[in-house]
Amino acid sequence: MPEFILLVVLFSIFLFLPFVPSIIELFLKRDAKPISIDPERKKEPDYFGKSFINLLATALKDLKIQEVEKPNPVYLKLKLNREEWIGFLNDEDLAENTIDTPVIFTKDTVFLQNHTFKRELVVFGNAVFKNTCIARSLYVKEDCVIEAPVRIARWVHVEGTLIVNSSADLGVSVYAREIKIRGWATFKRAYAKKIDTSDEPLIDKEKENNTGRVINLKGNFGITGNISIGGKERPVFVDGDIFCDGDVQIEGEVWIKGDVFSQKSITLKNGVVVGEEGKVKSVVARGEILIEGPFRIYGYIHSEKRVEASP
């Protein structure tokens, strides 16, 4: 009798075993839920840099400018989120190779040495990186040119143009007026009025578009499964948004005037343009976003894993 009961129990276990994953998913919801599509994801893309500078401005409101323009380094104890020492320098030679405190360079700075800034790095002017640099966060008041490997852990905020001519890990969040990627760059999200990987004219700027050859697709498209657009001899215009629950691959002379969303990955290759000048659009993916070859977007790129871009 006990053997019979044991056999019944084992039979019941094996009978229900195939349904266990479904039951777990039903009650515990292990799978990531679909991306919450927010057309306003571009809202306040400069949040991190602006918040830090506002804290700094508040802490400096009673400080006379002469105190931070001396030829020797000045370290002041200021209250940002907490009271801490902050270095004010006007020459890269004054900076040590490794610095534990937030550092502010008070004028245009060319970084010729190898530096590790364990806290925020601020340049009130133009910044040029000609040697390897590591920083937690980077704020540049004017233009920033990266000519050597740079790694930023958290955020980058450039009030002017960000030009990447080398390899650069730009951290989680990147904001600039314009971003030009001419080397290799990785990040999780980035916003600029224009982000591109090439100076050559792409399909949105070509003087002569042969409208007779163009494939025109109008409207918003919701796609189940994977989708591939382009890679043909004829240019493709998509006048609308693309929503896809699979992988998205877009290649060649393709101009998407709307947003592109994917619950998986997005690949953009060799001439793709997203958006129009003066109109902010988004490319958003739960998986990775891979950009290879000439590319341009007017607006926002966001991946919950990683964006990798190269010319």
Short mmCIF file of C-alpha atoms in Angstrom, two decimals, residues 127-274:
data_model
loop_
_atom_site.label_atom_id
_atom_site.label_comp_id
_atom_site.label_asym_id
_atom_site.label_seq_id
_atom_site.Cartn_x
_atom_site.Cartn_y
_atom_site.Cartn_z
CA ALA A 127 37.44 70.59 -22.49
CA VAL A 128 39.77 68.48 -24.63
CA PHE A 129 40.84 65.00 -23.51
CA LYS A 130 44.16 63.95 -25.07
CA ASN A 131 44.97 61.23 -22.55
CA THR A 132 43.06 58.52 -20.75
CA CYS A 133 40.60 59.83 -18.20
CA ILE A 134 38.21 58.23 -15.72
CA ALA A 135 35.58 60.21 -13.85
CA ARG A 136 32.38 59.56 -11.98
CA SER A 137 30.52 62.38 -13.78
CA LEU A 138 31.46 65.11 -16.26
CA TYR A 139 30.07 68.61 -16.72
CA VAL A 140 31.45 70.92 -19.47
CA LYS A 141 30.16 74.45 -19.84
CA GLU A 142 31.09 74.77 -23.53
CA ASP A 143 32.37 72.21 -26.08
CA CYS A 144 33.99 68.86 -25.24
CA VAL A 145 36.34 66.91 -27.52
CA ILE A 146 37.40 63.36 -26.64
CA GLU A 147 40.65 62.38 -28.38
CA ALA A 148 41.68 59.53 -26.04
CA PRO A 149 39.90 56.74 -24.16
CA VAL A 150 37.49 58.13 -21.56
CA ARG A 151 35.29 56.29 -19.09
CA ILE A 152 32.48 58.02 -17.21
CA ALA A 153 30.57 56.04 -14.58
CA ARG A 154 27.37 58.07 -14.28
CA TRP A 155 26.46 61.08 -16.41
CA VAL A 156 27.87 63.50 -18.99
CA HIS A 157 26.49 67.02 -19.46
CA VAL A 158 27.93 69.25 -22.21
CA GLU A 159 26.31 72.63 -22.83
CA GLY A 160 27.89 72.83 -26.29
CA THR A 161 28.91 70.12 -28.76
CA LEU A 162 30.28 66.75 -27.66
CA ILE A 163 32.73 65.25 -30.19
CA VAL A 164 33.92 61.67 -29.67
CA ASN A 165 36.99 60.85 -31.78
CA SER A 166 38.22 57.94 -29.66
CA SER A 167 36.66 55.15 -27.62
CA ALA A 168 34.41 56.45 -24.86
CA ASP A 169 32.25 54.78 -22.25
CA LEU A 170 29.92 57.67 -21.42
CA GLY A 171 28.08 56.02 -18.55
CA VAL A 172 24.35 56.04 -17.98
CA SER A 173 23.13 59.42 -19.22
CA VAL A 174 24.52 61.82 -21.85
CA TYR A 175 23.22 65.31 -22.62
CA ALA A 176 24.63 67.81 -25.11
CA ARG A 177 23.43 70.40 -27.58
CA GLU A 178 24.88 68.22 -30.34
CA ILE A 179 26.69 64.86 -30.24
CA LYS A 180 29.15 63.81 -32.96
CA ILE A 181 30.39 60.22 -32.64
CA ARG A 182 33.43 59.71 -34.86
CA GLY A 183 35.06 57.00 -32.77
CA TRP A 184 33.32 54.37 -30.63
CA ALA A 185 30.89 55.25 -27.87
CA THR A 186 28.68 53.40 -25.45
CA PHE A 187 26.02 54.64 -23.03
CA LYS A 188 22.48 53.82 -21.88
CA ARG A 189 20.67 56.97 -22.93
CA ALA A 190 21.55 60.16 -24.73
CA TYR A 191 19.79 63.35 -25.80
CA ALA A 192 20.82 66.10 -28.20
CA LYS A 193 19.16 68.21 -30.84
CA LYS A 194 21.22 66.12 -33.26
CA ILE A 195 23.22 62.93 -32.73
CA ASP A 196 25.17 61.58 -35.69
CA THR A 197 28.08 59.34 -36.62
CA SER A 198 29.08 60.96 -39.92
CA ASP A 199 29.53 64.31 -41.63
CA GLU A 200 28.30 63.00 -44.96
CA PRO A 201 24.81 64.03 -46.14
CA LEU A 202 22.18 61.41 -45.36
CA ILE A 203 18.76 60.85 -46.83
CA ASP A 204 17.08 63.71 -44.94
CA LYS A 205 19.60 66.24 -46.29
CA GLU A 206 20.14 65.04 -49.83
CA LYS A 207 19.33 67.79 -52.29
CA GLU A 208 17.77 65.46 -54.80
CA ASN A 209 15.53 62.70 -53.48
CA ASN A 210 14.20 60.65 -56.36
CA THR A 211 10.61 60.54 -55.14
CA GLY A 212 9.70 58.20 -57.97
CA ARG A 213 11.97 55.51 -56.51
CA VAL A 214 11.07 56.02 -52.86
CA ILE A 215 8.96 53.49 -50.94
CA ASN A 216 6.56 55.60 -48.82
CA LEU A 217 4.95 54.09 -45.72
CA LYS A 218 2.49 56.28 -43.83
CA GLY A 219 0.91 55.75 -40.43
CA ASN A 220 1.92 54.14 -37.14
CA PHE A 221 2.94 50.49 -37.27
CA GLY A 222 2.49 47.92 -34.47
CA ILE A 223 4.47 44.77 -35.27
CA THR A 224 4.36 41.37 -33.59
CA GLY A 225 7.67 39.56 -33.95
CA ASN A 226 10.85 40.80 -35.61
CA ILE A 227 10.99 43.37 -38.41
CA SER A 228 13.62 44.33 -40.99
CA ILE A 229 13.39 47.56 -42.99
CA GLY A 230 15.66 48.71 -45.80
CA GLY A 231 18.69 47.04 -47.26
CA LYS A 232 17.17 47.54 -50.72
CA GLU A 233 18.16 49.63 -53.71
CA ARG A 234 15.20 51.96 -53.18
CA PRO A 235 15.05 54.47 -50.30
CA VAL A 236 12.32 54.02 -47.70
CA PHE A 237 10.36 56.82 -45.97
CA VAL A 238 8.31 55.90 -42.90
CA ASP A 239 6.02 58.78 -41.94
CA GLY A 240 4.96 57.50 -38.51
CA ASP A 241 6.01 55.51 -35.44
CA ILE A 242 7.17 51.91 -35.22
CA PHE A 243 6.18 49.78 -32.20
CA CYS A 244 7.61 46.25 -32.19
CA ASP A 245 7.66 43.45 -29.61
CA GLY A 246 10.58 41.74 -31.34
CA ASP A 247 13.96 42.73 -32.75
CA VAL A 248 14.14 45.71 -35.12
CA GLN A 249 16.75 45.96 -37.87
CA ILE A 250 16.85 49.05 -40.11
CA GLU A 251 19.54 49.42 -42.75
CA GLY A 252 20.49 51.71 -45.60
CA GLU A 253 18.64 54.72 -46.94
CA VAL A 254 15.74 54.68 -44.50
CA TRP A 255 14.20 57.81 -43.03
CA ILE A 256 11.81 57.26 -40.13
CA LYS A 257 10.10 60.49 -39.22
CA GLY A 258 8.51 59.11 -36.06
CA ASP A 259 9.65 57.18 -32.98
CA VAL A 260 11.03 53.63 -32.89
CA PHE A 261 10.23 51.35 -29.94
CA SER A 262 11.23 47.73 -29.40
CA GLN A 263 10.67 45.31 -26.54
CA LYS A 264 13.91 43.60 -27.62
CA SER A 265 16.90 45.00 -29.55
CA ILE A 266 17.33 47.60 -32.29
CA THR A 267 20.04 47.63 -34.99
CA LEU A 268 20.54 50.74 -37.16
CA LYS A 269 23.06 50.55 -40.02
CA ASN A 270 24.54 52.49 -42.90
CA GLY A 271 22.50 55.61 -43.50
CA VAL A 272 19.43 55.46 -41.25
CA VAL A 273 17.85 58.75 -40.12
CA VAL A 274 15.29 59.07 -37.33
#
